[in-house]
């Protein structure tokens, strides 16, 4: 069942989403060769708690950490470890926060130092596909319209679109209806309704779309061990159009990136 949010609830969700956005911005300054993902996990937990929220992933389904940290060929749900990041790695950082009874949940794939052009393109296309999908999250459309837009864009560039893992509705629970696959057919699936909030999150592989789940019950890697990228935003359906609750602006500020990619999904420009 899809749970519709009031405007007041959407504003509370925006608070939760922005705590995640700011946490990722703090981490952006720390992602570099030599740092361990366990160190990043500690920074994130402290930041979230210091800002009046609770880590959204810690203890959820018995997950033991604040962040899902998935480097290189890991797709999602990786554990933080003591292994240092290396020059040329990529790392998907997926973060959640619970505040005022509502979750924020989004993700960004970072480059560790300089990465090769082929991997850089994977990150670029995956992030662009996220916005392709968000544009289709509008009144009158259906779940399949979002999935189709993401799938077509990524497959046109020769990438594999993961099937087994999907985006989701978001609210007082981390995972609500509807499921939001990154593949699909236009006009199929549940219809979008004013007041819906979803997490749209393309998980795109450089090679095959096929994946492998490891014996720990969490870690997911690509079957061919090629890199995978993951980007995620929280989006509300407001006045019939998609409105971002999360932002990558804090990441971009930390990394010195200038971007207007989010402007079309806001009523007014985002200010830090």
Short mmCIF file of C-alpha atoms in Angstrom, two decimals:
data_model
loop_
_atom_site.label_atom_id
_atom_site.label_comp_id
_atom_site.label_asym_id
_atom_site.label_seq_id
_atom_site.Cartn_x
_atom_site.Cartn_y
_atom_site.Cartn_z
CA UNK A 1 0.00 0.00 0.00
CA UNK A 2 1.34 3.42 -0.98
CA UNK A 3 1.39 5.82 1.98
CA UNK A 4 0.70 9.41 0.90
CA UNK A 5 2.51 12.16 2.82
CA UNK A 6 1.05 15.53 3.82
CA UNK A 7 3.01 18.67 2.99
CA UNK A 8 4.00 18.89 6.67
CA UNK A 9 5.31 15.31 6.58
CA UNK A 10 7.22 16.02 3.37
CA UNK A 11 8.94 18.93 5.11
CA UNK A 12 9.93 16.64 7.99
CA UNK A 13 11.27 14.17 5.44
CA UNK A 14 13.26 16.97 3.84
CA UNK A 15 14.98 17.52 7.21
CA UNK A 16 15.94 13.85 7.38
CA UNK A 17 17.10 13.82 3.76
CA UNK A 18 19.25 16.92 4.29
CA UNK A 19 20.99 15.36 7.29
CA UNK A 20 22.03 12.56 4.94
CA UNK A 21 23.05 15.12 2.29
CA UNK A 22 25.21 16.99 4.80
CA UNK A 23 26.73 13.74 6.09
CA UNK A 24 27.76 12.80 2.55
CA UNK A 25 29.21 16.29 2.15
CA UNK A 26 31.35 15.80 5.26
CA UNK A 27 32.49 12.40 3.97
CA UNK A 28 33.36 13.85 0.55
CA UNK A 29 36.27 15.70 2.15
CA UNK A 30 37.55 12.48 3.73
CA UNK A 31 37.34 10.05 0.78
CA UNK A 32 40.97 9.69 -0.29
CA UNK A 33 43.67 7.06 -0.56
CA UNK A 34 44.69 5.60 2.79
CA UNK A 35 41.43 6.19 4.66
CA UNK A 36 39.47 3.13 5.74
CA UNK A 37 35.74 2.78 5.27
CA UNK A 38 35.43 2.03 9.01
CA UNK A 39 36.89 5.47 9.69
CA UNK A 40 34.31 7.01 7.38
CA UNK A 41 31.57 5.04 9.10
CA UNK A 42 32.55 6.47 12.50
CA UNK A 43 32.57 10.03 11.13
CA UNK A 44 29.09 9.52 9.68
CA UNK A 45 27.59 8.09 12.86
CA UNK A 46 28.96 10.92 14.98
CA UNK A 47 27.72 13.57 12.55
CA UNK A 48 24.21 12.11 12.32
CA UNK A 49 23.85 11.80 16.09
CA UNK A 50 25.31 15.27 16.70
CA UNK A 51 22.57 16.68 14.46
CA UNK A 52 19.65 15.18 16.34
CA UNK A 53 19.07 12.10 14.20
CA UNK A 54 19.66 8.36 14.44
CA UNK A 55 21.66 6.39 11.85
CA UNK A 56 18.99 4.86 9.65
CA UNK A 57 20.84 1.70 8.66
CA UNK A 58 22.44 0.79 12.00
CA UNK A 59 20.53 -2.24 13.28
CA UNK A 60 18.03 -2.17 10.40
CA UNK A 61 17.51 -5.82 9.41
CA UNK A 62 20.50 -6.40 11.77
CA UNK A 63 22.90 -4.40 9.58
CA UNK A 64 25.89 -3.64 11.85
CA UNK A 65 27.00 -0.22 10.60
CA UNK A 66 25.89 3.33 9.81
CA UNK A 67 26.94 3.23 6.16
CA UNK A 68 26.74 0.74 3.33
CA UNK A 69 30.19 1.01 1.75
CA UNK A 70 30.56 -0.70 -1.61
CA UNK A 71 33.88 -0.29 -3.46
CA UNK A 72 34.65 -1.11 -7.09
CA UNK A 73 32.87 -4.35 -8.07
CA UNK A 74 30.53 -4.25 -5.06
CA UNK A 75 27.08 -3.07 -6.06
CA UNK A 76 25.47 -2.24 -2.70
CA UNK A 77 25.22 -3.33 0.96
CA UNK A 78 28.96 -3.66 1.56
CA UNK A 79 30.33 -3.53 5.10
CA UNK A 80 32.82 -0.89 6.25
CA UNK A 81 36.23 -2.51 6.77
CA UNK A 82 39.77 -1.77 7.96
CA UNK A 83 41.10 -2.00 4.41
CA UNK A 84 42.38 1.40 3.19
CA UNK A 85 40.98 2.91 0.02
CA UNK A 86 43.44 3.06 -2.87
CA UNK A 87 44.08 5.54 -5.66
CA UNK A 88 41.79 4.67 -8.56
CA UNK A 89 39.09 3.02 -6.45
CA UNK A 90 35.47 4.03 -6.54
CA UNK A 91 33.24 3.77 -3.47
CA UNK A 92 29.45 3.86 -3.23
CA UNK A 93 28.43 5.39 0.09
CA UNK A 94 24.78 4.78 0.98
CA UNK A 95 23.55 6.58 4.09
CA UNK A 96 20.29 6.79 6.03
CA UNK A 97 19.05 8.95 8.90
CA UNK A 98 15.92 8.86 11.04
CA UNK A 99 14.59 12.12 12.49
CA UNK A 100 11.10 13.21 13.56
CA UNK A 101 9.86 9.72 12.75
CA UNK A 102 10.88 9.83 9.08
CA UNK A 103 13.81 8.49 7.09
CA UNK A 104 16.20 10.07 4.66
CA UNK A 105 18.15 7.70 2.42
CA UNK A 106 20.47 8.44 -0.44
CA UNK A 107 23.77 7.53 -2.00
CA UNK A 108 26.70 8.80 -4.06
CA UNK A 109 29.59 6.98 -5.73
CA UNK A 110 32.89 8.75 -5.12
CA UNK A 111 36.15 8.58 -7.02
CA UNK A 112 39.18 7.92 -4.83
CA UNK A 113 41.87 10.16 -6.26
CA UNK A 114 42.21 9.86 -10.03
CA UNK A 115 40.19 7.13 -11.73
CA UNK A 116 40.45 5.79 -15.26
CA UNK A 117 38.27 7.40 -17.98
CA UNK A 118 36.18 4.27 -18.50
CA UNK A 119 35.16 4.20 -14.86
CA UNK A 120 34.62 7.97 -14.83
CA UNK A 121 32.16 7.55 -17.68
CA UNK A 122 30.28 4.82 -15.77
CA UNK A 123 29.81 7.23 -12.86
CA UNK A 124 28.71 10.04 -15.15
CA UNK A 125 26.15 7.98 -17.06
CA UNK A 126 24.77 6.40 -13.90
CA UNK A 127 24.25 9.81 -12.29
CA UNK A 128 22.69 11.18 -15.46
CA UNK A 129 20.33 8.19 -15.54
CA UNK A 130 19.15 9.08 -12.04
CA UNK A 131 17.86 12.42 -13.33
CA UNK A 132 16.37 10.74 -16.39
CA UNK A 133 14.33 8.63 -14.00
CA UNK A 134 13.39 11.51 -11.70
CA UNK A 135 11.94 13.44 -14.65
CA UNK A 136 9.44 10.63 -15.19
CA UNK A 137 8.24 10.71 -11.57
CA UNK A 138 5.25 12.92 -12.28
CA UNK A 139 1.48 12.83 -12.09
CA UNK A 140 -0.04 10.54 -14.70
CA UNK A 141 3.05 8.37 -15.06
CA UNK A 142 3.72 4.94 -13.62
CA UNK A 143 6.60 3.03 -12.05
CA UNK A 144 7.54 1.54 -15.41
CA UNK A 145 8.11 4.99 -16.91
CA UNK A 146 10.89 5.72 -14.42
CA UNK A 147 12.47 2.29 -14.87
CA UNK A 148 12.29 2.50 -18.65
CA UNK A 149 14.03 5.89 -18.74
CA UNK A 150 16.91 4.65 -16.57
CA UNK A 151 17.25 1.32 -18.36
CA UNK A 152 17.23 2.74 -21.88
CA UNK A 153 19.78 5.43 -21.12
CA UNK A 154 22.21 3.04 -19.43
CA UNK A 155 21.79 0.16 -21.88
CA UNK A 156 22.25 2.56 -24.80
CA UNK A 157 25.71 3.20 -23.33
CA UNK A 158 26.41 -0.53 -23.06
CA UNK A 159 25.96 -0.93 -19.32
CA UNK A 160 24.16 -3.59 -17.30
CA UNK A 161 21.12 -2.59 -15.22
CA UNK A 162 20.79 -4.60 -12.00
CA UNK A 163 17.43 -6.36 -11.76
CA UNK A 164 17.39 -7.87 -8.27
CA UNK A 165 17.83 -4.59 -6.36
CA UNK A 166 15.42 -1.68 -6.66
CA UNK A 167 14.50 1.74 -5.31
CA UNK A 168 11.52 2.10 -3.00
CA UNK A 169 8.94 4.23 -1.30
CA UNK A 170 10.21 6.10 1.76
CA UNK A 171 8.58 7.45 4.91
CA UNK A 172 8.23 6.33 8.52
CA UNK A 173 9.73 3.06 7.30
CA UNK A 174 12.93 2.81 5.30
CA UNK A 175 11.25 0.65 2.68
CA UNK A 176 7.66 1.34 1.68
CA UNK A 177 5.60 0.73 -1.43
CA UNK A 178 6.08 1.01 -4.30
CA UNK A 179 9.21 -0.80 -5.40
CA UNK A 180 11.04 1.33 -7.98
CA UNK A 181 12.98 -0.90 -10.41
CA UNK A 182 15.61 0.65 -12.66
CA UNK A 183 14.14 -1.21 -15.64
CA UNK A 184 10.64 -1.57 -16.99
CA UNK A 185 8.09 -0.77 -19.67
CA UNK A 186 6.37 2.54 -20.22
CA UNK A 187 2.85 2.75 -18.82
CA UNK A 188 3.26 -0.31 -16.59
CA UNK A 189 3.19 -0.61 -12.81
CA UNK A 190 1.66 1.44 -10.04
CA UNK A 191 0.44 4.93 -10.86
CA UNK A 192 2.08 7.92 -9.22
CA UNK A 193 -0.06 9.89 -6.77
CA UNK A 194 0.37 13.40 -5.36
CA UNK A 195 2.20 13.22 -2.03
CA UNK A 196 4.23 10.10 -2.78
CA UNK A 197 7.86 10.03 -1.66
CA UNK A 198 10.32 7.60 -3.24
CA UNK A 199 14.01 6.82 -3.29
CA UNK A 200 15.17 6.44 -6.89
CA UNK A 201 18.55 4.71 -7.10
CA UNK A 202 20.11 3.37 -10.30
CA UNK A 203 22.61 0.55 -9.68
CA UNK A 204 24.50 0.19 -12.93
CA UNK A 205 27.31 -2.20 -13.87
CA UNK A 206 30.09 -1.65 -16.38
CA UNK A 207 29.54 -5.16 -17.72
CA UNK A 208 26.83 -7.73 -17.14
CA UNK A 209 23.69 -6.86 -15.19
CA UNK A 210 24.07 -10.14 -13.30
CA UNK A 211 25.17 -10.08 -9.67
CA UNK A 212 26.34 -12.39 -6.90
CA UNK A 213 25.25 -12.32 -3.26
CA UNK A 214 27.97 -13.36 -0.84
CA UNK A 215 27.65 -15.72 2.11
CA UNK A 216 27.54 -12.85 4.63
CA UNK A 217 23.98 -12.25 3.43
CA UNK A 218 24.66 -8.62 2.53
CA UNK A 219 27.54 -8.00 0.13
CA UNK A 220 26.52 -7.90 -3.54
CA UNK A 221 29.15 -7.93 -6.31
CA UNK A 222 28.97 -7.94 -10.09
CA UNK A 223 29.19 -11.44 -11.53
CA UNK A 224 32.03 -10.45 -13.87
CA UNK A 225 33.84 -8.39 -11.19
CA UNK A 226 33.65 -5.21 -13.26
CA UNK A 227 32.88 -1.91 -11.47
CA UNK A 228 29.39 -0.85 -10.42
CA UNK A 229 28.03 2.64 -9.69
CA UNK A 230 25.13 3.73 -7.48
CA UNK A 231 23.45 7.13 -7.06
CA UNK A 232 20.26 7.83 -5.10
CA UNK A 233 17.93 10.75 -4.37
CA UNK A 234 14.80 11.17 -2.24
CA UNK A 235 11.99 12.66 -4.31
CA UNK A 236 8.46 13.84 -3.46
CA UNK A 237 5.59 14.29 -5.90
CA UNK A 238 4.44 17.87 -5.27
CA UNK A 239 2.06 19.82 -7.50
CA UNK A 240 2.26 16.96 -9.97
CA UNK A 241 6.03 17.24 -10.41
CA UNK A 242 9.14 15.69 -8.85
CA UNK A 243 10.70 17.71 -6.06
CA UNK A 244 14.08 16.75 -4.61
CA UNK A 245 14.26 16.41 -0.84
CA UNK A 246 17.94 15.42 -0.90
CA UNK A 247 20.83 17.20 -2.60
CA UNK A 248 24.37 16.54 -3.78
CA UNK A 249 25.20 20.23 -3.24
CA UNK A 250 27.19 19.58 -0.05
CA UNK A 251 29.27 16.97 -1.87
CA UNK A 252 29.88 19.36 -4.74
CA UNK A 253 30.88 22.16 -2.37
CA UNK A 254 33.43 19.85 -0.74
CA UNK A 255 34.81 18.70 -4.10
CA UNK A 256 34.76 22.10 -5.81
CA UNK A 257 32.20 21.00 -8.42
CA UNK A 258 29.85 23.53 -10.01
CA UNK A 259 26.53 22.02 -11.13
CA UNK A 260 22.97 23.10 -11.87
CA UNK A 261 21.69 19.54 -12.42
CA UNK A 262 19.20 19.74 -9.55
CA UNK A 263 17.67 23.14 -10.36
CA UNK A 264 14.79 21.82 -12.46
CA UNK A 265 13.59 19.73 -9.52
CA UNK A 266 13.30 22.62 -7.08
CA UNK A 267 10.86 25.49 -6.74
CA UNK A 268 13.77 27.79 -6.08
CA UNK A 269 17.56 27.34 -6.31
CA UNK A 270 19.10 25.39 -3.44
CA UNK A 271 21.25 27.42 -1.09
CA UNK A 272 23.78 25.92 1.33
#
